[in-house]
CSV table of C-alpha atoms in Angstrom, one decimal:
chain,number,residue,atom,x,y,z
A,1,UNK,CA,-129.8,72.5,67.1
A,2,UNK,CA,-127.0,72.9,64.6
A,3,UNK,CA,-124.7,74.3,67.4
A,4,UNK,CA,-125.6,71.3,69.6
A,5,UNK,CA,-124.7,68.9,66.8
A,6,UNK,CA,-121.4,70.6,66.2
A,7,UNK,CA,-120.6,70.5,69.9
A,8,UNK,CA,-121.4,66.7,70.0
A,9,UNK,CA,-119.2,66.0,67.1
A,10,UNK,CA,-116.4,68.1,68.7
A,11,UNK,CA,-116.8,66.2,72.0
A,12,UNK,CA,-116.7,62.8,70.3
A,13,UNK,CA,-113.6,63.9,68.5
A,14,UNK,CA,-111.9,65.1,71.7
A,15,UNK,CA,-113.0,61.9,73.6
A,16,UNK,CA,-111.6,59.8,70.8
A,17,UNK,CA,-108.3,61.8,70.9
A,18,UNK,CA,-108.2,61.5,74.6
A,19,UNK,CA,-108.8,57.7,74.5
A,20,UNK,CA,-106.0,57.3,71.9
A,21,UNK,CA,-103.7,59.3,74.1
A,22,UNK,CA,-104.5,57.1,77.2
A,23,UNK,CA,-104.2,53.9,75.3
A,24,UNK,CA,-100.9,54.9,73.9
A,25,UNK,CA,-99.7,55.7,77.4
A,26,UNK,CA,-101.0,52.3,78.6
A,27,UNK,CA,-99.0,50.7,75.8
A,28,UNK,CA,-95.9,52.5,76.9
A,29,UNK,CA,-96.5,51.6,80.6
A,30,UNK,CA,-96.8,47.9,79.7
A,31,UNK,CA,-93.2,47.8,78.5
A,32,UNK,CA,-91.7,50.5,80.7
A,33,UNK,CA,-89.9,48.0,82.9
A,34,UNK,CA,-88.1,46.6,79.9
A,35,UNK,CA,-85.7,49.6,79.9
A,36,UNK,CA,-84.0,48.2,83.0
A,37,UNK,CA,-83.8,44.5,81.9
A,38,UNK,CA,-80.5,42.7,81.6
A,39,UNK,CA,-78.6,42.7,78.3
A,40,UNK,CA,-79.3,39.0,78.1
A,41,UNK,CA,-83.1,39.5,78.3
A,42,UNK,CA,-85.4,39.1,75.3
A,43,UNK,CA,-87.4,42.3,74.9
A,44,UNK,CA,-90.8,42.7,73.4
A,45,UNK,CA,-89.5,44.6,70.4
A,46,UNK,CA,-87.6,41.4,69.4
A,47,UNK,CA,-90.7,39.2,69.4
A,48,UNK,CA,-91.1,37.1,66.3
A,49,UNK,CA,-94.5,36.1,65.1
A,50,UNK,CA,-95.4,33.4,62.5
A,51,UNK,CA,-98.2,35.7,61.1
A,52,UNK,CA,-99.1,39.4,61.4
A,53,UNK,CA,-101.1,40.5,64.5
A,54,UNK,CA,-103.2,43.3,65.8
A,55,UNK,CA,-101.0,46.4,66.1
A,56,UNK,CA,-103.7,48.3,68.1
A,57,UNK,CA,-103.4,45.9,71.1
A,58,UNK,CA,-102.0,47.6,74.2
A,59,UNK,CA,-100.5,44.3,75.4
A,60,UNK,CA,-96.9,43.5,74.4
A,61,UNK,CA,-96.5,40.3,72.4
A,62,UNK,CA,-95.3,38.0,75.2
A,63,UNK,CA,-98.0,39.3,77.6
A,64,UNK,CA,-100.5,38.5,74.8
A,65,UNK,CA,-99.0,35.0,74.5
A,66,UNK,CA,-99.9,34.4,78.2
A,67,UNK,CA,-103.5,35.4,77.6
A,68,UNK,CA,-103.8,33.2,74.5
A,69,UNK,CA,-102.4,30.2,76.3
A,70,UNK,CA,-104.6,30.4,79.5
A,71,UNK,CA,-107.7,30.9,77.4
A,72,UNK,CA,-106.9,27.9,75.2
A,73,UNK,CA,-108.9,24.7,75.4
A,74,UNK,CA,-105.8,22.7,76.1
A,75,UNK,CA,-105.0,24.8,79.2
A,76,UNK,CA,-108.4,24.0,80.6
A,77,UNK,CA,-107.7,20.3,80.3
A,78,UNK,CA,-104.6,20.6,82.6
A,79,UNK,CA,-107.0,20.2,85.5
A,80,UNK,CA,-107.3,16.4,85.2
A,81,UNK,CA,-104.0,15.2,83.9
A,82,UNK,CA,-101.7,13.1,86.0
A,83,UNK,CA,-98.4,14.5,87.3
A,84,UNK,CA,-97.1,11.4,89.1
A,85,UNK,CA,-100.0,9.5,90.7
A,86,UNK,CA,-103.1,8.2,89.0
A,87,UNK,CA,-106.1,6.4,90.5
A,88,UNK,CA,-105.7,8.2,93.8
A,89,UNK,CA,-108.7,10.0,95.3
A,90,UNK,CA,-106.9,12.8,97.1
A,91,UNK,CA,-107.5,16.4,96.3
A,92,UNK,CA,-104.1,17.5,97.6
A,93,UNK,CA,-102.1,15.5,95.2
A,94,UNK,CA,-100.5,17.6,92.4
A,95,UNK,CA,-102.1,17.6,89.0
A,96,UNK,CA,-100.5,19.2,85.9
A,97,UNK,CA,-102.6,22.3,86.3
A,98,UNK,CA,-100.8,23.1,89.6
A,99,UNK,CA,-97.4,22.0,88.3
A,100,UNK,CA,-97.3,24.6,85.5
A,101,UNK,CA,-98.3,27.3,87.9
A,102,UNK,CA,-95.5,26.3,90.3
A,103,UNK,CA,-93.0,26.3,87.3
A,104,UNK,CA,-94.2,29.8,86.4
A,105,UNK,CA,-93.8,31.1,89.9
A,106,UNK,CA,-90.3,29.7,90.4
A,107,UNK,CA,-89.2,30.8,86.9
A,108,UNK,CA,-90.5,34.3,87.4
A,109,UNK,CA,-88.7,34.5,90.8
A,110,UNK,CA,-85.4,33.6,89.1
A,111,UNK,CA,-86.2,35.8,86.1
A,112,UNK,CA,-87.0,38.9,88.1
A,113,UNK,CA,-83.8,38.4,90.1
A,114,UNK,CA,-81.7,38.2,87.0
A,115,UNK,CA,-83.6,41.1,85.3
A,116,UNK,CA,-85.1,38.9,82.5
A,117,UNK,CA,-88.4,39.2,80.7
A,118,UNK,CA,-91.1,37.8,83.1
A,119,UNK,CA,-93.8,38.0,80.5
A,120,UNK,CA,-91.9,35.6,78.2
A,121,UNK,CA,-91.0,33.4,81.1
A,122,UNK,CA,-94.7,33.1,82.3
A,123,UNK,CA,-95.9,32.3,78.7
A,124,UNK,CA,-93.4,29.5,78.3
A,125,UNK,CA,-94.0,28.1,81.8
A,126,UNK,CA,-97.9,28.1,81.5
A,127,UNK,CA,-97.8,26.5,78.0
A,128,UNK,CA,-95.0,24.0,78.4
A,129,UNK,CA,-97.2,21.0,79.1
A,130,UNK,CA,-100.4,21.7,77.1
A,131,UNK,CA,-99.5,18.8,74.8
A,132,UNK,CA,-99.0,16.3,77.6
A,133,UNK,CA,-100.9,13.1,77.4
A,134,UNK,CA,-103.3,11.6,79.9
A,135,UNK,CA,-101.4,9.5,82.6
A,136,UNK,CA,-98.3,11.6,82.5
A,137,UNK,CA,-95.0,10.2,81.1
A,138,UNK,CA,-96.4,6.7,81.0
A,139,UNK,CA,-99.1,7.9,78.6
A,140,UNK,CA,-96.4,9.8,76.6
A,141,UNK,CA,-94.5,6.5,76.2
A,142,UNK,CA,-97.6,4.6,75.0
A,143,UNK,CA,-98.4,7.3,72.4
A,144,UNK,CA,-94.8,7.3,71.2
A,145,UNK,CA,-95.0,3.6,70.7
A,146,UNK,CA,-98.3,3.9,68.8
A,147,UNK,CA,-96.8,6.7,66.7
A,148,UNK,CA,-93.9,4.5,65.7
A,149,UNK,CA,-96.1,1.5,65.1
A,150,UNK,CA,-98.3,3.5,62.7
A,151,UNK,CA,-95.2,5.1,61.1
A,152,UNK,CA,-96.2,8.7,61.8
A,153,UNK,CA,-92.9,9.7,63.6
A,154,UNK,CA,-92.6,10.1,67.4
A,155,UNK,CA,-94.6,11.5,70.2
A,156,UNK,CA,-92.9,13.8,72.7
A,157,UNK,CA,-95.0,16.1,74.8
A,158,UNK,CA,-92.8,19.2,74.3
A,159,UNK,CA,-93.3,19.1,70.6
A,160,UNK,CA,-96.9,18.2,71.0
A,161,UNK,CA,-97.4,21.3,73.2
A,162,UNK,CA,-96.2,23.5,70.3
A,163,UNK,CA,-98.4,21.6,67.8
A,164,UNK,CA,-101.4,22.1,70.0
A,165,UNK,CA,-101.0,25.9,70.2
A,166,UNK,CA,-99.7,26.4,66.7
A,167,UNK,CA,-101.5,23.8,64.5
A,168,UNK,CA,-104.5,22.5,66.4
A,169,UNK,CA,-105.8,25.6,68.1
A,170,UNK,CA,-104.2,28.0,65.5
A,171,UNK,CA,-103.0,30.5,68.1
A,172,UNK,CA,-100.6,33.2,67.0
A,173,UNK,CA,-98.1,32.7,69.8
A,174,UNK,CA,-94.6,34.1,69.4
A,175,UNK,CA,-91.7,32.0,68.2
A,176,UNK,CA,-89.8,32.7,71.4
A,177,UNK,CA,-92.6,31.3,73.5
A,178,UNK,CA,-93.1,28.2,71.2
A,179,UNK,CA,-89.3,27.7,71.1
A,180,UNK,CA,-89.1,27.8,75.0
A,181,UNK,CA,-91.9,25.2,75.1
A,182,UNK,CA,-90.1,23.0,72.6
A,183,UNK,CA,-86.8,23.3,74.3
A,184,UNK,CA,-88.0,22.4,77.8
A,185,UNK,CA,-87.0,19.0,79.1
A,186,UNK,CA,-87.5,18.4,82.8
A,187,UNK,CA,-85.9,15.0,82.7
A,188,UNK,CA,-82.5,16.2,81.8
A,189,UNK,CA,-80.3,17.9,84.5
A,190,UNK,CA,-77.1,19.7,83.4
A,191,UNK,CA,-75.0,22.2,85.3
A,192,UNK,CA,-74.8,24.8,82.6
A,193,UNK,CA,-78.1,26.0,80.9
A,194,UNK,CA,-77.2,27.9,77.8
A,195,UNK,CA,-79.2,29.4,75.0
A,196,UNK,CA,-78.7,30.0,71.2
A,197,UNK,CA,-79.5,33.7,70.7
A,198,UNK,CA,-78.8,33.4,66.9
A,199,UNK,CA,-81.5,30.8,66.3
A,200,UNK,CA,-83.9,31.9,63.5
A,201,UNK,CA,-87.6,31.3,63.0
A,202,UNK,CA,-86.7,28.8,60.2
A,203,UNK,CA,-84.3,26.9,62.4
A,204,UNK,CA,-87.0,26.7,65.1
A,205,UNK,CA,-89.5,25.2,62.6
A,206,UNK,CA,-86.9,22.7,61.4
A,207,UNK,CA,-86.2,21.7,65.0
A,208,UNK,CA,-89.9,21.2,65.6
A,209,UNK,CA,-90.1,18.9,62.6
A,210,UNK,CA,-87.0,17.0,63.7
A,211,UNK,CA,-88.3,16.3,67.2
A,212,UNK,CA,-91.3,14.5,65.6
A,213,UNK,CA,-89.2,12.5,63.2
A,214,UNK,CA,-85.8,11.9,64.9
A,215,UNK,CA,-85.5,9.8,68.0
A,216,UNK,CA,-84.4,11.8,71.1
A,217,UNK,CA,-83.8,14.9,69.0
A,218,UNK,CA,-85.3,17.2,71.7
A,219,UNK,CA,-82.4,16.4,74.0
A,220,UNK,CA,-80.1,18.3,71.6
A,221,UNK,CA,-82.1,21.5,71.5
A,222,UNK,CA,-81.1,24.7,73.2
A,223,UNK,CA,-83.7,27.5,73.6
A,224,UNK,CA,-83.2,30.7,71.7
A,225,UNK,CA,-83.6,32.8,74.9
A,226,UNK,CA,-82.2,32.8,78.4
A,227,UNK,CA,-85.8,33.0,79.5
A,228,UNK,CA,-86.4,29.6,77.9
A,229,UNK,CA,-83.4,28.2,79.8
A,230,UNK,CA,-84.9,29.5,83.1
A,231,UNK,CA,-88.2,27.6,82.5
A,232,UNK,CA,-86.3,24.5,81.5
A,233,UNK,CA,-84.5,24.5,84.8
A,234,UNK,CA,-87.5,25.6,86.8
A,235,UNK,CA,-89.5,22.6,85.6
A,236,UNK,CA,-87.1,20.4,87.6
A,237,UNK,CA,-87.2,22.7,90.7
A,238,UNK,CA,-91.0,22.7,90.6
A,239,UNK,CA,-91.5,18.9,90.6
A,240,UNK,CA,-88.5,17.5,92.5
A,241,UNK,CA,-89.6,18.4,96.0
A,242,UNK,CA,-93.3,18.5,95.3
A,243,UNK,CA,-93.2,14.9,94.2
A,244,UNK,CA,-91.6,14.0,97.6
A,245,UNK,CA,-94.5,15.7,99.4
A,246,UNK,CA,-97.1,13.9,97.3
A,247,UNK,CA,-95.3,10.6,97.9
A,248,UNK,CA,-95.3,11.1,101.7
A,249,UNK,CA,-99.1,11.9,101.5
A,250,UNK,CA,-99.8,8.6,99.7
A,251,UNK,CA,-97.5,6.5,101.9
A,252,UNK,CA,-94.8,5.7,99.3
A,253,UNK,CA,-92.0,7.1,101.3
A,254,UNK,CA,-91.3,8.8,104.6
A,255,UNK,CA,-89.3,12.0,105.1
A,256,UNK,CA,-86.7,10.1,107.1
A,257,UNK,CA,-86.1,7.9,104.0
A,258,UNK,CA,-84.4,10.7,102.1
A,259,UNK,CA,-80.6,10.4,102.5
A,260,UNK,CA,-78.8,12.8,104.7
A,261,UNK,CA,-76.3,13.5,102.0
A,262,UNK,CA,-79.2,15.2,100.2
A,263,UNK,CA,-81.1,16.8,103.1
A,264,UNK,CA,-77.9,18.3,104.6
A,265,UNK,CA,-77.4,20.4,101.4
A,266,UNK,CA,-80.9,20.9,100.0
A,267,UNK,CA,-83.2,20.4,103.0
A,268,UNK,CA,-85.8,17.8,103.8
A,269,UNK,CA,-89.1,19.3,102.5
A,270,UNK,CA,-90.3,21.0,99.4
A,271,UNK,CA,-90.1,24.6,100.8
A,272,UNK,CA,-86.5,24.2,101.8
A,273,UNK,CA,-85.5,22.5,98.5
A,274,UNK,CA,-87.1,25.1,96.3
A,275,UNK,CA,-85.6,28.0,98.4
A,276,UNK,CA,-82.1,26.4,98.3
A,277,UNK,CA,-82.2,25.7,94.5
A,278,UNK,CA,-83.6,29.2,93.5
A,279,UNK,CA,-81.1,31.1,95.6
A,280,UNK,CA,-78.2,29.0,94.4
A,281,UNK,CA,-79.1,29.5,90.8
A,282,UNK,CA,-79.4,33.3,91.3
A,283,UNK,CA,-76.1,33.6,93.2
A,284,UNK,CA,-74.2,31.6,90.6
A,285,UNK,CA,-75.8,33.0,87.5
A,286,UNK,CA,-76.0,36.7,88.2
A,287,UNK,CA,-74.7,38.7,85.3
A,288,UNK,CA,-73.9,35.6,83.2
A,289,UNK,CA,-75.3,34.6,79.8
A,290,UNK,CA,-76.1,31.1,81.2
A,291,UNK,CA,-77.5,29.5,84.4
A,292,UNK,CA,-75.5,27.3,86.7
A,293,UNK,CA,-75.6,25.8,90.2
A,294,UNK,CA,-72.7,25.6,92.7
A,295,UNK,CA,-71.0,22.2,92.6
A,296,UNK,CA,-72.3,20.9,96.0
A,297,UNK,CA,-75.9,21.9,95.2
A,298,UNK,CA,-75.7,20.4,91.7
A,299,UNK,CA,-74.3,17.1,93.1
A,300,UNK,CA,-77.1,16.9,95.8
A,301,UNK,CA,-79.8,17.7,93.2
A,302,UNK,CA,-78.4,15.0,90.9
A,303,UNK,CA,-78.4,12.5,93.7
A,304,UNK,CA,-82.0,13.5,94.6
A,305,UNK,CA,-83.2,13.0,91.0
A,306,UNK,CA,-81.7,9.5,91.0
A,307,UNK,CA,-83.3,8.8,94.4
A,308,UNK,CA,-86.7,10.0,93.2
A,309,UNK,CA,-86.6,7.8,90.1
A,310,UNK,CA,-85.7,4.8,92.2
A,311,UNK,CA,-88.1,5.2,95.1
A,312,UNK,CA,-90.9,7.4,93.7
A,313,UNK,CA,-91.3,7.1,89.9
A,314,UNK,CA,-90.5,3.4,89.9
A,315,UNK,CA,-92.7,2.6,92.9
A,316,UNK,CA,-95.7,0.3,92.7
A,317,UNK,CA,-98.1,3.2,93.5
A,318,UNK,CA,-96.8,5.5,90.8
A,319,UNK,CA,-97.2,2.6,88.3
A,320,UNK,CA,-100.6,1.4,89.5
A,321,UNK,CA,-102.7,-0.3,86.8
A,322,UNK,CA,-100.2,0.8,84.1
A,323,UNK,CA,-100.2,-2.7,82.5
A,324,UNK,CA,-103.9,-2.2,82.0
A,325,UNK,CA,-103.6,1.4,80.8
A,326,UNK,CA,-101.0,0.4,78.2
A,327,UNK,CA,-103.5,-2.1,76.7
A,328,UNK,CA,-106.2,0.5,76.8
A,329,UNK,CA,-104.2,3.0,74.8
A,330,UNK,CA,-103.6,0.4,72.1
A,331,UNK,CA,-107.2,-0.8,72.0
A,332,UNK,CA,-108.7,2.7,72.0
A,333,UNK,CA,-106.5,3.8,69.2
A,334,UNK,CA,-107.6,0.8,67.2
A,335,UNK,CA,-111.2,1.5,67.9
A,336,UNK,CA,-110.8,5.1,66.7
A,337,UNK,CA,-109.0,4.0,63.6
A,338,UNK,CA,-111.8,1.6,62.7
A,339,UNK,CA,-114.4,4.4,63.3
A,340,UNK,CA,-112.5,6.8,61.2
A,341,UNK,CA,-112.6,4.5,58.2
A,342,UNK,CA,-116.4,4.4,58.5
A,343,UNK,CA,-116.8,8.1,58.4
A,344,UNK,CA,-118.6,8.0,55.0
A,345,UNK,CA,-121.3,5.7,56.3
A,346,UNK,CA,-122.4,7.5,59.5
A,347,UNK,CA,-125.9,7.3,60.8
A,348,UNK,CA,-127.6,10.3,62.5
A,349,UNK,CA,-128.0,8.6,65.8
A,350,UNK,CA,-124.5,9.2,67.2
A,351,UNK,CA,-123.4,9.2,70.8
A,352,UNK,CA,-121.8,12.3,72.2
A,353,UNK,CA,-118.5,10.4,72.3
A,354,UNK,CA,-118.7,9.7,68.5
A,355,UNK,CA,-119.8,13.3,67.8
A,356,UNK,CA,-116.8,14.7,69.6
A,357,UNK,CA,-114.5,12.3,67.7
A,358,UNK,CA,-115.9,13.0,64.3
A,359,UNK,CA,-115.9,16.7,64.8
A,360,UNK,CA,-112.2,16.7,65.7
A,361,UNK,CA,-111.5,14.4,62.7
A,362,UNK,CA,-113.3,16.7,60.3
A,363,UNK,CA,-111.6,19.8,61.7
A,364,UNK,CA,-108.1,18.5,61.3
A,365,UNK,CA,-108.2,15.9,58.5
A,366,UNK,CA,-107.2,18.2,55.6
A,367,UNK,CA,-103.5,18.6,56.4
A,368,UNK,CA,-102.8,15.5,58.6
A,369,UNK,CA,-102.5,11.8,58.3
A,370,UNK,CA,-105.4,10.0,59.9
A,371,UNK,CA,-103.2,8.2,62.4
A,372,UNK,CA,-101.6,11.5,63.6
A,373,UNK,CA,-105.0,13.0,64.1
A,374,UNK,CA,-106.0,10.1,66.3
A,375,UNK,CA,-102.8,10.5,68.3
A,376,UNK,CA,-103.6,14.2,68.7
A,377,UNK,CA,-107.1,13.4,69.9
A,378,UNK,CA,-105.9,10.9,72.5
A,379,UNK,CA,-103.1,13.2,73.7
A,380,UNK,CA,-105.6,16.0,74.4
A,381,UNK,CA,-107.8,13.9,76.7
A,382,UNK,CA,-107.8,14.2,80.4
A,383,UNK,CA,-107.3,11.0,82.5
A,384,UNK,CA,-111.1,10.7,83.2
A,385,UNK,CA,-112.2,11.4,79.7
A,386,UNK,CA,-109.7,8.8,78.3
A,387,UNK,CA,-111.2,6.2,80.7
A,388,UNK,CA,-114.8,7.2,79.8
A,389,UNK,CA,-113.9,6.8,76.1
A,390,UNK,CA,-112.5,3.3,76.9
A,391,UNK,CA,-115.8,2.5,78.6
A,392,UNK,CA,-117.7,3.7,75.6
A,393,UNK,CA,-115.6,1.9,73.0
A,394,UNK,CA,-114.0,-1.2,74.7
A,395,UNK,CA,-116.4,-3.9,75.6
A,396,UNK,CA,-116.4,-5.1,79.2
A,397,UNK,CA,-114.2,-2.2,80.5
A,398,UNK,CA,-115.3,-0.4,83.7
A,399,UNK,CA,-113.1,2.4,85.0
A,400,UNK,CA,-114.6,2.3,88.5
A,401,UNK,CA,-112.9,-1.0,89.0
A,402,UNK,CA,-109.5,0.6,88.6
A,403,UNK,CA,-110.3,3.2,91.3
A,404,UNK,CA,-111.8,0.6,93.6
A,405,UNK,CA,-108.7,-1.6,93.3
């Protein structure tokens, strides 16, 4: 019996030793490809964290960022957030959940071709819109107006995305990933995407603060990695042609409407546009510490962005019911504010809507102004949940009427 016990102890020890050996090998395998990355790539060993993390994890830090982002509550809510068109019952129209996957795929194609860190690229891409409001950029504008009205700074979805991951869900995501998310701005097209490799953690945190409290400050930010620049550019590539396809599906434009000066260079469908832009960036950026297009492709892309804004984003269908939605944002905020002031006198017979609101309020009230917490709560809602909350809190509102009309 004694001999059997000794053998069991020895076997457990050997199995443990073997497991440690294999796990260490797995850890090495996970970063093996980094030995051939470009000198401009950000390697895992350079990852900066805001707090200490588990050293025994076999995943490298940027790979771990991806997992934390896709398992977040905010990522789940991508599924019902407007990209361009709201109030359209069509399962083939792009929602934000698909948009971030398209950004990730395009950015990783560019990143792999330029020998950059694909893990970091994917983390930034999948997390870049988690702070987006319901009803797309229109909703972002309404929340920004409310933020200024209530004197709690500004609301920009890039900064809100960082706030969601870092402060609301308390995820230990790397500074490089958070910085790439903060620095993305798909509405700005330039022909030289640079990065600031000397940016520190403290400078990133200051930029995050300044985006909330200085108007249009996010337009001045450069990412701290070239991977962040890749995602910033890929955001445009992902939506510019896809929005055309969606607009054709809903009857806003026809393919023949697109000017030949654009289609002759970029192509006349999403597949051709994406292919042209990706290849042009790769050809013109290979071996350089920045990203750039050729002159003719950049000019055509600039013309296409202007055309999209005029004929798609300013169209009646893309702005359907927005005069109503704007009023709903204001009224729902005021309802929440009134409820928040009555938190001390709650009865036990609360609706699920009220329970959700008060739980969020309780969780985040310690370090935040009340008005900012309400902005956070509204920003996190999906389109449908926002409308259901309006039904619950605003007398006489019926969301089905918006979809019927």
